[in-house]
GROMACS .gro file of C-alpha atoms in nm:
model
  397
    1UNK     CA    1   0.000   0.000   0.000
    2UNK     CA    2   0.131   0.355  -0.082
    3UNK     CA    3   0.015   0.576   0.172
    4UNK     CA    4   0.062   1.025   0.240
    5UNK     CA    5   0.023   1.113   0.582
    6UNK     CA    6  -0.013   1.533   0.567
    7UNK     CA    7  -0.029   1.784   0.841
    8UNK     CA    8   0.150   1.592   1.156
    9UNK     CA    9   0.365   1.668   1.419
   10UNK     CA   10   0.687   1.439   1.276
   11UNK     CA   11   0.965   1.356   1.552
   12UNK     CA   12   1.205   1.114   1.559
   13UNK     CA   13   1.589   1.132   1.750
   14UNK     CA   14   1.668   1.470   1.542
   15UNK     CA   15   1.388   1.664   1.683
   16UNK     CA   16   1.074   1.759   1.566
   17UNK     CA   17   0.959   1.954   1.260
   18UNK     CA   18   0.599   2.014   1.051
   19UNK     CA   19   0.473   1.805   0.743
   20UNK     CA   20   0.397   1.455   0.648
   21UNK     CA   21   0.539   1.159   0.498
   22UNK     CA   22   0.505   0.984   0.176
   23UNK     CA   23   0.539   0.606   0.219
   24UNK     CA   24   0.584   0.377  -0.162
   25UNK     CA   25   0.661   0.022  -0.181
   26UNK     CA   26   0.732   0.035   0.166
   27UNK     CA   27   0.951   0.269   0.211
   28UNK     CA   28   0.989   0.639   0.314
   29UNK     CA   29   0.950   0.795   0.003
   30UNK     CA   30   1.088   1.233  -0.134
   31UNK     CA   31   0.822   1.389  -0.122
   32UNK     CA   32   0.865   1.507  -0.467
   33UNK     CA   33   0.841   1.155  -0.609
   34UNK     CA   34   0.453   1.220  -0.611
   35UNK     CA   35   0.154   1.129  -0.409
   36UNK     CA   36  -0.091   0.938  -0.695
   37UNK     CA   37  -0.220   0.623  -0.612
   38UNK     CA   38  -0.194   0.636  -0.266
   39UNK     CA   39  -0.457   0.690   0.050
   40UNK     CA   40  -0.462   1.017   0.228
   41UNK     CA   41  -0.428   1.060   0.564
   42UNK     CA   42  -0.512   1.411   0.777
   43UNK     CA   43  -0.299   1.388   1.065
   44UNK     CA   44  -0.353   1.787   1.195
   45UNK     CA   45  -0.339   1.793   1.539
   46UNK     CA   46  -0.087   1.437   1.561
   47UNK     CA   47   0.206   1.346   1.620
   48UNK     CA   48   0.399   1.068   1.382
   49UNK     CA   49   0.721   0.927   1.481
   50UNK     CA   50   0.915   0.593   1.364
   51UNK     CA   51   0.698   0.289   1.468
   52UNK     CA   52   0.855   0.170   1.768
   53UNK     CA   53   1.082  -0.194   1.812
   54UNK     CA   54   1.062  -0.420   2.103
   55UNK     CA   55   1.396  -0.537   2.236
   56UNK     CA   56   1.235  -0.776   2.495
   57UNK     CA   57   0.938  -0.934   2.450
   58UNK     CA   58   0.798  -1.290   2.542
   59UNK     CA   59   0.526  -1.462   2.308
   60UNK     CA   60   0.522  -1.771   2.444
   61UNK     CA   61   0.491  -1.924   2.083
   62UNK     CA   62   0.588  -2.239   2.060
   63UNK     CA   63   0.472  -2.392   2.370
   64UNK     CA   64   0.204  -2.215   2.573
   65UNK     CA   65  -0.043  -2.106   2.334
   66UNK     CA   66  -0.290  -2.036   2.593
   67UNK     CA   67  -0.049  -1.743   2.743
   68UNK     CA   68   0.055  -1.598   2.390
   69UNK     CA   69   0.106  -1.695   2.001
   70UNK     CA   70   0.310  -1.525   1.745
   71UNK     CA   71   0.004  -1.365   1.612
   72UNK     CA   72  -0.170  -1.230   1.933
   73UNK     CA   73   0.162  -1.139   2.024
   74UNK     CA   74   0.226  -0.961   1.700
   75UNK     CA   75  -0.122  -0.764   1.761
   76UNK     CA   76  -0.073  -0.614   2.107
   77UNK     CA   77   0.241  -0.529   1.973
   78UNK     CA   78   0.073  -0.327   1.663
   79UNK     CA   79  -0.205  -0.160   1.910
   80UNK     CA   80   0.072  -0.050   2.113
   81UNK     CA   81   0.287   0.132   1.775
   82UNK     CA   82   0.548  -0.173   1.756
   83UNK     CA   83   0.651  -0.324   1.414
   84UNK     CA   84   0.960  -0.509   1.532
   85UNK     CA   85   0.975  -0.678   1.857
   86UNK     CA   86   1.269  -0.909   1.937
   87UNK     CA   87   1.140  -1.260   2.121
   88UNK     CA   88   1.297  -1.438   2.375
   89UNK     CA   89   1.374  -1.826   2.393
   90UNK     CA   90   1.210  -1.948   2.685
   91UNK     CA   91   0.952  -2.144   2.458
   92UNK     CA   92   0.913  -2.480   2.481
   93UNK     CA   93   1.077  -2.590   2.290
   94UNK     CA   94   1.383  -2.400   2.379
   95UNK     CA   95   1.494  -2.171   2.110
   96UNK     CA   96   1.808  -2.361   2.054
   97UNK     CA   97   1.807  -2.436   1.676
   98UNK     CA   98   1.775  -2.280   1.396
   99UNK     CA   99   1.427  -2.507   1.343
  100UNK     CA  100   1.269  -2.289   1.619
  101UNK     CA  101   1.391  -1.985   1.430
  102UNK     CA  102   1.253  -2.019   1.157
  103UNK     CA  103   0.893  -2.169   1.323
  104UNK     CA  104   0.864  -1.818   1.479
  105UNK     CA  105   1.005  -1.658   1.187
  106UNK     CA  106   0.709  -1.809   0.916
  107UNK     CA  107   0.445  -1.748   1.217
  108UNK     CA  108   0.557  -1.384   1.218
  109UNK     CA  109   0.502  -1.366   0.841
  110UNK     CA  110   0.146  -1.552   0.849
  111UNK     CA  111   0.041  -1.274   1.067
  112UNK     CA  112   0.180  -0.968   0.853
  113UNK     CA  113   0.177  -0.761   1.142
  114UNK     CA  114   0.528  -0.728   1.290
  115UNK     CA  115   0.859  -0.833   1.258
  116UNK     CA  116   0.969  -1.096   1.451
  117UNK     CA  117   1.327  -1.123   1.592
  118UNK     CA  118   1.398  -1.452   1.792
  119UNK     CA  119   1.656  -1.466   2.039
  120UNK     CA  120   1.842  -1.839   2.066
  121UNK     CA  121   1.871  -1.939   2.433
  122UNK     CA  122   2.311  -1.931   2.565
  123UNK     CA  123   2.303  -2.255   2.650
  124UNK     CA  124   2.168  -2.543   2.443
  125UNK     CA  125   1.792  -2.632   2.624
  126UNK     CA  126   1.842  -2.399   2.903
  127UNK     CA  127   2.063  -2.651   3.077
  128UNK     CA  128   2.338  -2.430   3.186
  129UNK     CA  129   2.643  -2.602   3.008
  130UNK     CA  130   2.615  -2.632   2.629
  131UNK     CA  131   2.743  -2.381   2.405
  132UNK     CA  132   2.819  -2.542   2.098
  133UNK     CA  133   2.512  -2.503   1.930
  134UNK     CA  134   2.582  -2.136   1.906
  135UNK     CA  135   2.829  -2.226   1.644
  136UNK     CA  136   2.550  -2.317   1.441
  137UNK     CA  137   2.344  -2.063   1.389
  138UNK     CA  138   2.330  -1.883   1.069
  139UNK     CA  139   2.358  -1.468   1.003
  140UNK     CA  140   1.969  -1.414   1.043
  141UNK     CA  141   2.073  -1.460   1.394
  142UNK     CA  142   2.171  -1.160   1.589
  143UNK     CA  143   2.111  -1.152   1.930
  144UNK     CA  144   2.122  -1.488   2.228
  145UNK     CA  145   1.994  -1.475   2.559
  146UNK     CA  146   1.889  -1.670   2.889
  147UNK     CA  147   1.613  -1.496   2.991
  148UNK     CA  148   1.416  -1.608   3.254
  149UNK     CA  149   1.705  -1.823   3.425
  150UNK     CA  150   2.044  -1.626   3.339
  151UNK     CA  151   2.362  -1.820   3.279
  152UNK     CA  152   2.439  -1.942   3.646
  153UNK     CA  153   2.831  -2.040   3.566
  154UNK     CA  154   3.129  -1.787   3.474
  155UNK     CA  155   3.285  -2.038   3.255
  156UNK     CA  156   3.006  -2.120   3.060
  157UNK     CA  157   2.908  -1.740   3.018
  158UNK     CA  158   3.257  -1.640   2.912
  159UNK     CA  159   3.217  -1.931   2.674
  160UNK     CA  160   2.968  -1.813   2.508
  161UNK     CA  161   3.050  -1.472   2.535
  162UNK     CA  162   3.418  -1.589   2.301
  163UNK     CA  163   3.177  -1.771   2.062
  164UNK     CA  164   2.903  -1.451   2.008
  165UNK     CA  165   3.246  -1.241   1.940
  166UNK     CA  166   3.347  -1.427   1.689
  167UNK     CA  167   3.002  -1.449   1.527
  168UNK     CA  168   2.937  -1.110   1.545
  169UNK     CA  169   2.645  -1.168   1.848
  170UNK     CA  170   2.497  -0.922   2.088
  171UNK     CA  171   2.453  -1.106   2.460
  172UNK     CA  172   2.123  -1.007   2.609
  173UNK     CA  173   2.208  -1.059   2.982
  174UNK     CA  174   1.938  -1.120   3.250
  175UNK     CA  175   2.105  -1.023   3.540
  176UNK     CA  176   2.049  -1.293   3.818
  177UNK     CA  177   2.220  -1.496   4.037
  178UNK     CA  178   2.006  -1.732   4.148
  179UNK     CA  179   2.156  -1.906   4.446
  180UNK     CA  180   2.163  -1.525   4.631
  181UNK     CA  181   1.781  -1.434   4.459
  182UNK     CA  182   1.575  -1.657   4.710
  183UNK     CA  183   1.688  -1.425   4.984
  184UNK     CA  184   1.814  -1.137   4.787
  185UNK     CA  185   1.657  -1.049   4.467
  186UNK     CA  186   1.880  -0.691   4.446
  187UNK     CA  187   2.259  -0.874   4.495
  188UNK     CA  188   2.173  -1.147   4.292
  189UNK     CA  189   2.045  -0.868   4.026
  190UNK     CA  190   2.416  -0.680   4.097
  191UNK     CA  191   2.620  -0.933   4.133
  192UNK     CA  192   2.516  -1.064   3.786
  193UNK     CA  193   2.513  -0.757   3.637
  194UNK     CA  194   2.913  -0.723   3.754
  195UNK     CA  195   3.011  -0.997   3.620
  196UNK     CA  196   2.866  -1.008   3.299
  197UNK     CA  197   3.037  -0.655   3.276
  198UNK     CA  198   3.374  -0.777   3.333
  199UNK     CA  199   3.333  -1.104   3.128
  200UNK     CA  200   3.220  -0.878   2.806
  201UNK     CA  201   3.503  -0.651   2.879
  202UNK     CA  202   3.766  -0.947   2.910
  203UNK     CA  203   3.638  -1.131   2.591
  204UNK     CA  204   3.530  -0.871   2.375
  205UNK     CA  205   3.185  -0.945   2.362
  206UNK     CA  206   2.925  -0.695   2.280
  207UNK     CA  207   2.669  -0.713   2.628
  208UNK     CA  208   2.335  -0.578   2.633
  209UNK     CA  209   2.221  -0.578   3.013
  210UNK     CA  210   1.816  -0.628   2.974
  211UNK     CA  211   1.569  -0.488   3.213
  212UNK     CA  212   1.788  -0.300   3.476
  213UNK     CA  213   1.620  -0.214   3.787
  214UNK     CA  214   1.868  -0.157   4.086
  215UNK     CA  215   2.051   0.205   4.143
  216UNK     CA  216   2.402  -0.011   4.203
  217UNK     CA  217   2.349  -0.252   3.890
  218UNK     CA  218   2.288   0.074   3.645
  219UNK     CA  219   2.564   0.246   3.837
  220UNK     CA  220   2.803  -0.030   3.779
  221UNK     CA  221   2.724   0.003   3.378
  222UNK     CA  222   2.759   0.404   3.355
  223UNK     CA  223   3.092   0.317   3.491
  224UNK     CA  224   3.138   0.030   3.201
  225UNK     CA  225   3.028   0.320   2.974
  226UNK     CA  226   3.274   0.502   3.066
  227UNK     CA  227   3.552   0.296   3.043
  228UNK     CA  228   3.487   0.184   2.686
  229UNK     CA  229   3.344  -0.114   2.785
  230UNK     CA  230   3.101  -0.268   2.480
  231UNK     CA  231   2.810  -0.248   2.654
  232UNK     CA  232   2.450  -0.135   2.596
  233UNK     CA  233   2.130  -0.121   2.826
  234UNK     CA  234   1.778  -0.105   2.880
  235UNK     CA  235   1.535  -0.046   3.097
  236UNK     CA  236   1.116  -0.137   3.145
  237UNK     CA  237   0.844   0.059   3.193
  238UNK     CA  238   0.688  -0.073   3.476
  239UNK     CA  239   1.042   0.026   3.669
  240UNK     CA  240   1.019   0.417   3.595
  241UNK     CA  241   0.659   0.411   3.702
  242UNK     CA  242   0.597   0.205   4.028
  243UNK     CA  243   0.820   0.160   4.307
  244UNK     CA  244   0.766  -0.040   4.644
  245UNK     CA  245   0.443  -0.238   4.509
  246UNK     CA  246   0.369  -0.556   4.527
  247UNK     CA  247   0.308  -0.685   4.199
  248UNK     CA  248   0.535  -0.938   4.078
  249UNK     CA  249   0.768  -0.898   3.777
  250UNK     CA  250   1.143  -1.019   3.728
  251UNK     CA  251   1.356  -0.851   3.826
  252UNK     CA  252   1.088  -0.722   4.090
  253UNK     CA  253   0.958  -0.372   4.169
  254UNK     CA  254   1.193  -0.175   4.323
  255UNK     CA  255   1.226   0.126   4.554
  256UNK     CA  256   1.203   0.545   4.474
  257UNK     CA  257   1.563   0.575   4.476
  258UNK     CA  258   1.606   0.323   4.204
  259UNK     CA  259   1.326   0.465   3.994
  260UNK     CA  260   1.458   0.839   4.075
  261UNK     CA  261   1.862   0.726   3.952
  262UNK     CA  262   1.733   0.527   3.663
  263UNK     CA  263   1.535   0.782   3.550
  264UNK     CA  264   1.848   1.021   3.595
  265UNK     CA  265   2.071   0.764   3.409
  266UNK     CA  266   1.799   0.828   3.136
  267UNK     CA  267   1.822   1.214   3.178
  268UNK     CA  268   2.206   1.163   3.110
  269UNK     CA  269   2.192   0.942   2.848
  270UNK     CA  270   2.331   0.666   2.976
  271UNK     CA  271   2.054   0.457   2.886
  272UNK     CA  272   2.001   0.345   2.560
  273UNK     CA  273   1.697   0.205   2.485
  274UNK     CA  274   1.362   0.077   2.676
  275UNK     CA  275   1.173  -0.229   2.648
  276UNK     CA  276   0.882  -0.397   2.776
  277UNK     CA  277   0.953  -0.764   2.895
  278UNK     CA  278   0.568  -0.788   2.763
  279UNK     CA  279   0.553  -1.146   2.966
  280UNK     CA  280   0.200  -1.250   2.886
  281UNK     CA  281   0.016  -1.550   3.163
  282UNK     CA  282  -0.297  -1.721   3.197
  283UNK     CA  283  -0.481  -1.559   3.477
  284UNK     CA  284  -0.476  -1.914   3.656
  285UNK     CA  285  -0.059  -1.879   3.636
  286UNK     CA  286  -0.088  -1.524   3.764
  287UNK     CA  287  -0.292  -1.645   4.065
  288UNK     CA  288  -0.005  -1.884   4.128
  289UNK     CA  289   0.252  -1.634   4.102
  290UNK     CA  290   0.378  -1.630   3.772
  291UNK     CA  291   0.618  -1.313   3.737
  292UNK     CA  292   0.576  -1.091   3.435
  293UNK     CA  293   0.310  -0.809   3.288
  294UNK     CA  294   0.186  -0.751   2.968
  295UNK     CA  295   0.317  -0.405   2.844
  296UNK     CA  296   0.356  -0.345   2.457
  297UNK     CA  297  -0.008  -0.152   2.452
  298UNK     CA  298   0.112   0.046   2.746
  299UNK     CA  299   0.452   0.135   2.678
  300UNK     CA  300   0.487   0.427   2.488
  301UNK     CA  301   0.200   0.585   2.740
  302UNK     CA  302   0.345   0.518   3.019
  303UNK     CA  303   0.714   0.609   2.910
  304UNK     CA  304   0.564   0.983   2.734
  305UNK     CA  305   0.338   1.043   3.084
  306UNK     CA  306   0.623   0.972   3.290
  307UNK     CA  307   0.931   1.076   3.091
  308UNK     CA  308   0.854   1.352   2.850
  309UNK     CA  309   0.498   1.531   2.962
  310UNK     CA  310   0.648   1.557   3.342
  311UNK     CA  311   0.976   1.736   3.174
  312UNK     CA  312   1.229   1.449   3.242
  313UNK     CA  313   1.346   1.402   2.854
  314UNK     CA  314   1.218   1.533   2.545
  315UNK     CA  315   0.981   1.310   2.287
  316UNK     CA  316   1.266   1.313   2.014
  317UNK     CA  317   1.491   1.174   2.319
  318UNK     CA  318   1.220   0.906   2.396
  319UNK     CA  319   1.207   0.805   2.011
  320UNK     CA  320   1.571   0.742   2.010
  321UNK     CA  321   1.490   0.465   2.264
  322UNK     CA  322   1.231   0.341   2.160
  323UNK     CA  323   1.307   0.339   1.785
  324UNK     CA  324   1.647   0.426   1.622
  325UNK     CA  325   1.929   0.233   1.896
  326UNK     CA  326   1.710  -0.072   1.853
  327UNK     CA  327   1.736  -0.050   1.505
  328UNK     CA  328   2.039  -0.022   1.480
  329UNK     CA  329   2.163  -0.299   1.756
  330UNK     CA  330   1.911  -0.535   1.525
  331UNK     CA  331   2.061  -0.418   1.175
  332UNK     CA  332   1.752  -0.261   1.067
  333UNK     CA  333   1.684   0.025   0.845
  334UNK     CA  334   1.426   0.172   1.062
  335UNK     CA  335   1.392   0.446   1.338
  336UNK     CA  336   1.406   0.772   1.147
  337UNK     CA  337   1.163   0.922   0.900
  338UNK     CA  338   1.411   1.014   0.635
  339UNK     CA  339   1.358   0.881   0.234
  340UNK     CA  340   1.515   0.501   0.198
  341UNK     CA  341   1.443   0.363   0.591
  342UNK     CA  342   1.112   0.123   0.604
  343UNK     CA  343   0.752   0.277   0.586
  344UNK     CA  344   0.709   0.189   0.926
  345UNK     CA  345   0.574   0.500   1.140
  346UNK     CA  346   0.306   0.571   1.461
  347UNK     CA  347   0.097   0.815   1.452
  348UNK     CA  348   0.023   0.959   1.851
  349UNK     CA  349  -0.193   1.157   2.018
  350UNK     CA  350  -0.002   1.334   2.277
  351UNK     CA  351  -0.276   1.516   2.435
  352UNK     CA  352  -0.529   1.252   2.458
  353UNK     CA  353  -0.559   1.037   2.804
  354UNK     CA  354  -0.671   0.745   2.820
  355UNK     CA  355  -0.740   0.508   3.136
  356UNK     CA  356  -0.602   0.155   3.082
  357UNK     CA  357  -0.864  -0.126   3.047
  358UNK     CA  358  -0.762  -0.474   3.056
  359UNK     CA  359  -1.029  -0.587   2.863
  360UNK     CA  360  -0.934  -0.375   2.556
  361UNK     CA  361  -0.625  -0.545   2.533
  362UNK     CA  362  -0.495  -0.661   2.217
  363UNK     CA  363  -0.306  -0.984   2.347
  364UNK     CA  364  -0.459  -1.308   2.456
  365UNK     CA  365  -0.345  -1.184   2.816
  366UNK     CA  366  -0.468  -0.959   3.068
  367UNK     CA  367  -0.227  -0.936   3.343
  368UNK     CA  368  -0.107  -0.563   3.338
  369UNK     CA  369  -0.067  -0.352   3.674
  370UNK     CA  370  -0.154  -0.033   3.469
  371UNK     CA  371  -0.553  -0.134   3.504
  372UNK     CA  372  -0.680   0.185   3.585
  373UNK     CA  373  -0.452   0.425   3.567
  374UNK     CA  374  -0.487   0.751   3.362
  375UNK     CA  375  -0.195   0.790   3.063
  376UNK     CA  376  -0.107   1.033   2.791
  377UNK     CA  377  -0.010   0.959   2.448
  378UNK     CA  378  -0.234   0.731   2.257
  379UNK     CA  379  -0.167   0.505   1.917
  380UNK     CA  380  -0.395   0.639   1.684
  381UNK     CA  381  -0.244   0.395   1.359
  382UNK     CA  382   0.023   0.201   1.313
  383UNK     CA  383   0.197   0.145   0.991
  384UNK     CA  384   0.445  -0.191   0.872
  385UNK     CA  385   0.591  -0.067   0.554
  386UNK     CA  386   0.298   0.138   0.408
  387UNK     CA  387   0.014  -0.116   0.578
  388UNK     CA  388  -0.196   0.011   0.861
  389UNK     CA  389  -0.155  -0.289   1.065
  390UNK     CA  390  -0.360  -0.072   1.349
  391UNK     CA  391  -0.597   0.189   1.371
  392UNK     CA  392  -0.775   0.302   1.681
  393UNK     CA  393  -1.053   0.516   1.496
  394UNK     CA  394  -1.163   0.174   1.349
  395UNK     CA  395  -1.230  -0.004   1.658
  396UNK     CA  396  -1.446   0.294   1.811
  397UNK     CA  397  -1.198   0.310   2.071
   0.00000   0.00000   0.00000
């Protein structure tokens, strides 16, 4: 579909400006290259930005369709202004092959709706040892992690970490020790996070620390930063908005100083992107105490209330996180509107609130802690090169 959006807002990373878009075979299109053939959109009054990109997400697919599938995981992620979202391997199977890959891969294409990016697991199976099978994995590949569990051993982590440098992989790190988290979820988060530092800086590895939620942990990377170190971070959404609660996520809820330096780390720049850990359950396994929270229809509401209309950062600074260093740690040509990078934008309305119903949800899950609560910054449409994949007005909502 070729596709004009006129009168909007635009902002991405470089700021904002007036004027629309022109989107042609899927891609961002000079304006002067002519606007025949294509639908009209009157965004006066909105606010378009690059579609947004996932860089920790969870949908459960294969394995427990009754929590999430590719394709209700690849429409919460449209209602919520996503067009890339990067999966995680705790499936069951284990994303350990590239079999799995590709599974998730031609499920992600069925659907239309996103991209899908699947992370393969460290360790063969999740069983804390095998690394060899990361030797297999072909260039589609970009990105391995243990989420969920965290590699327990140094050896095997350095191991790995040798093997991703030499194929040119990122290592998503979920920061846990788990013989310290039954009595001390923020060590084991810091002492994890240390190490995983130090082993990236002794091998060479490029380290991305996922979902950082402790003042020392996101101290101990500035630091990194500092000293050259090749590491990257991000944080969630639920961690800049609640602090001392009780519902459960991992890494869990933390306290007002941790939300008040990560939010400073953000300030500074130090952080470079945000992500969701959208971590979809049954509401049986949430009753049993399943960690995790949807949050890819939430995210970009809950990051402009709290970040950008409060004065914290600026909405160009929140689309660099949210849009361009994902891109670019995935490879993709996405994340700015500028002629040649993917038609895939957002359009937002910035003044509109909205209270969060659970039952609107896009996903096959409803377990969000945001029920209730009053945001700014709506997705009004949501395009995947040139195809409205979403659009609110539609739905009457």
């Amino acid at each position: 579909m070729n596709l004009l959006i006129q009168n909007a807002t635009i902002v991405d990373e470089r700021g904002a400006r007036s004027g629309g878009v022109l989107i042609r075979d899927g891609r961002i299109a000079p304006a002067e290259s002519g606007a025949e053939g294509c639908r009209v959109i009157d965004a006066e009054g909105l606010t378009l930005m690059p579609a947004f990109i996932d860089m920790h997400s969870h949908f459960r697919d294969p394995g427990f369709p009754a929590k999430e599938t590719v394709e209700t995981g690849s429409r919460a992620a449209a209602a919520g202004g996503y067009t890339a979202v990067n999966t995680m391997a705790n499936t069951f199977p284990v994303c350990s092959s590239m079999e799995t890959v590709e599974y998730v891969r031609r499920k992600a294409e069925e659907a239309g709706l996103v991209e899908v990016h699947q992370c393969v697991s460290v360790t063969e199976n999740f069983d804390g040892r095998t690394t060899e099978h990361l030797r297999r994995l072909d260039g589609t590949v970009k990105l391995i992690s243990e989420d969920g569990k965290g590699v327990q051993s140094n050896h095997v982590m350095a191991q790995a970490m040798r093997i991703a440098r030499e194929k040119g992989l990122v290592v998503l790190s979920h920061a846990e020790d788990m013989e310290i988290s039954p009595y001390d979820y923020r060590l084991a988060e810091n002492i994890a996070t240390a190490r995983d530092i130090f082993l990236s800086e002794h091998t060479g590895a490029r380290l991305h620390m996922c979902h950082v939620s402790t003042k020392e942990a996101m101290a101990d990377i500035i630091a990194a930063k500092k000293r050259g170190a090749p590491v990257t971070c991000e944080v969630a959404p639920h961690h800049l908005w609640f602090y001392g609660a009780g519902y459960r996520v991992n890494p869990p809820i933390r306290e007002k100083e941790d939300v008040d330096f990560l939010i400073k780390a953000i300030r500074e720049g130090w952080v470079d992107m945000i992500a969701t850990d959208h971590a979809p359950h049954t509401e049986e396994d949430k009753k049993k105490g399943a960690p995790g929270m949807v949050g890819l229809e939430t995210a970009f509401s809950v990051c402009f209330t709290r970040l950008v209309k409060s004065g914290e950062i600026t909405l160009a600074d929140l689309s660099r996180m949210l849009s361009r260093n994902p891109a670019k740690m995935l490879g993709l040509r996405k994340g700015l509107i500028e002629p040649g990078y993917d038609g895939d934008v957002v359009l937002v309305d910035t003044a509109r609130a909205v209270v969060v119903d659970p039952a609107k949800l896009h996903g096959k899950s409803r377990n969000t802690p945001f029920a209730g609560e009053r945001l700014f910054g709506q997705v009004c449409l949501t395009v995947h090169r040139g195809a409205v994949t979403y659009e609110r007005e539609n739905e009457n909502e």
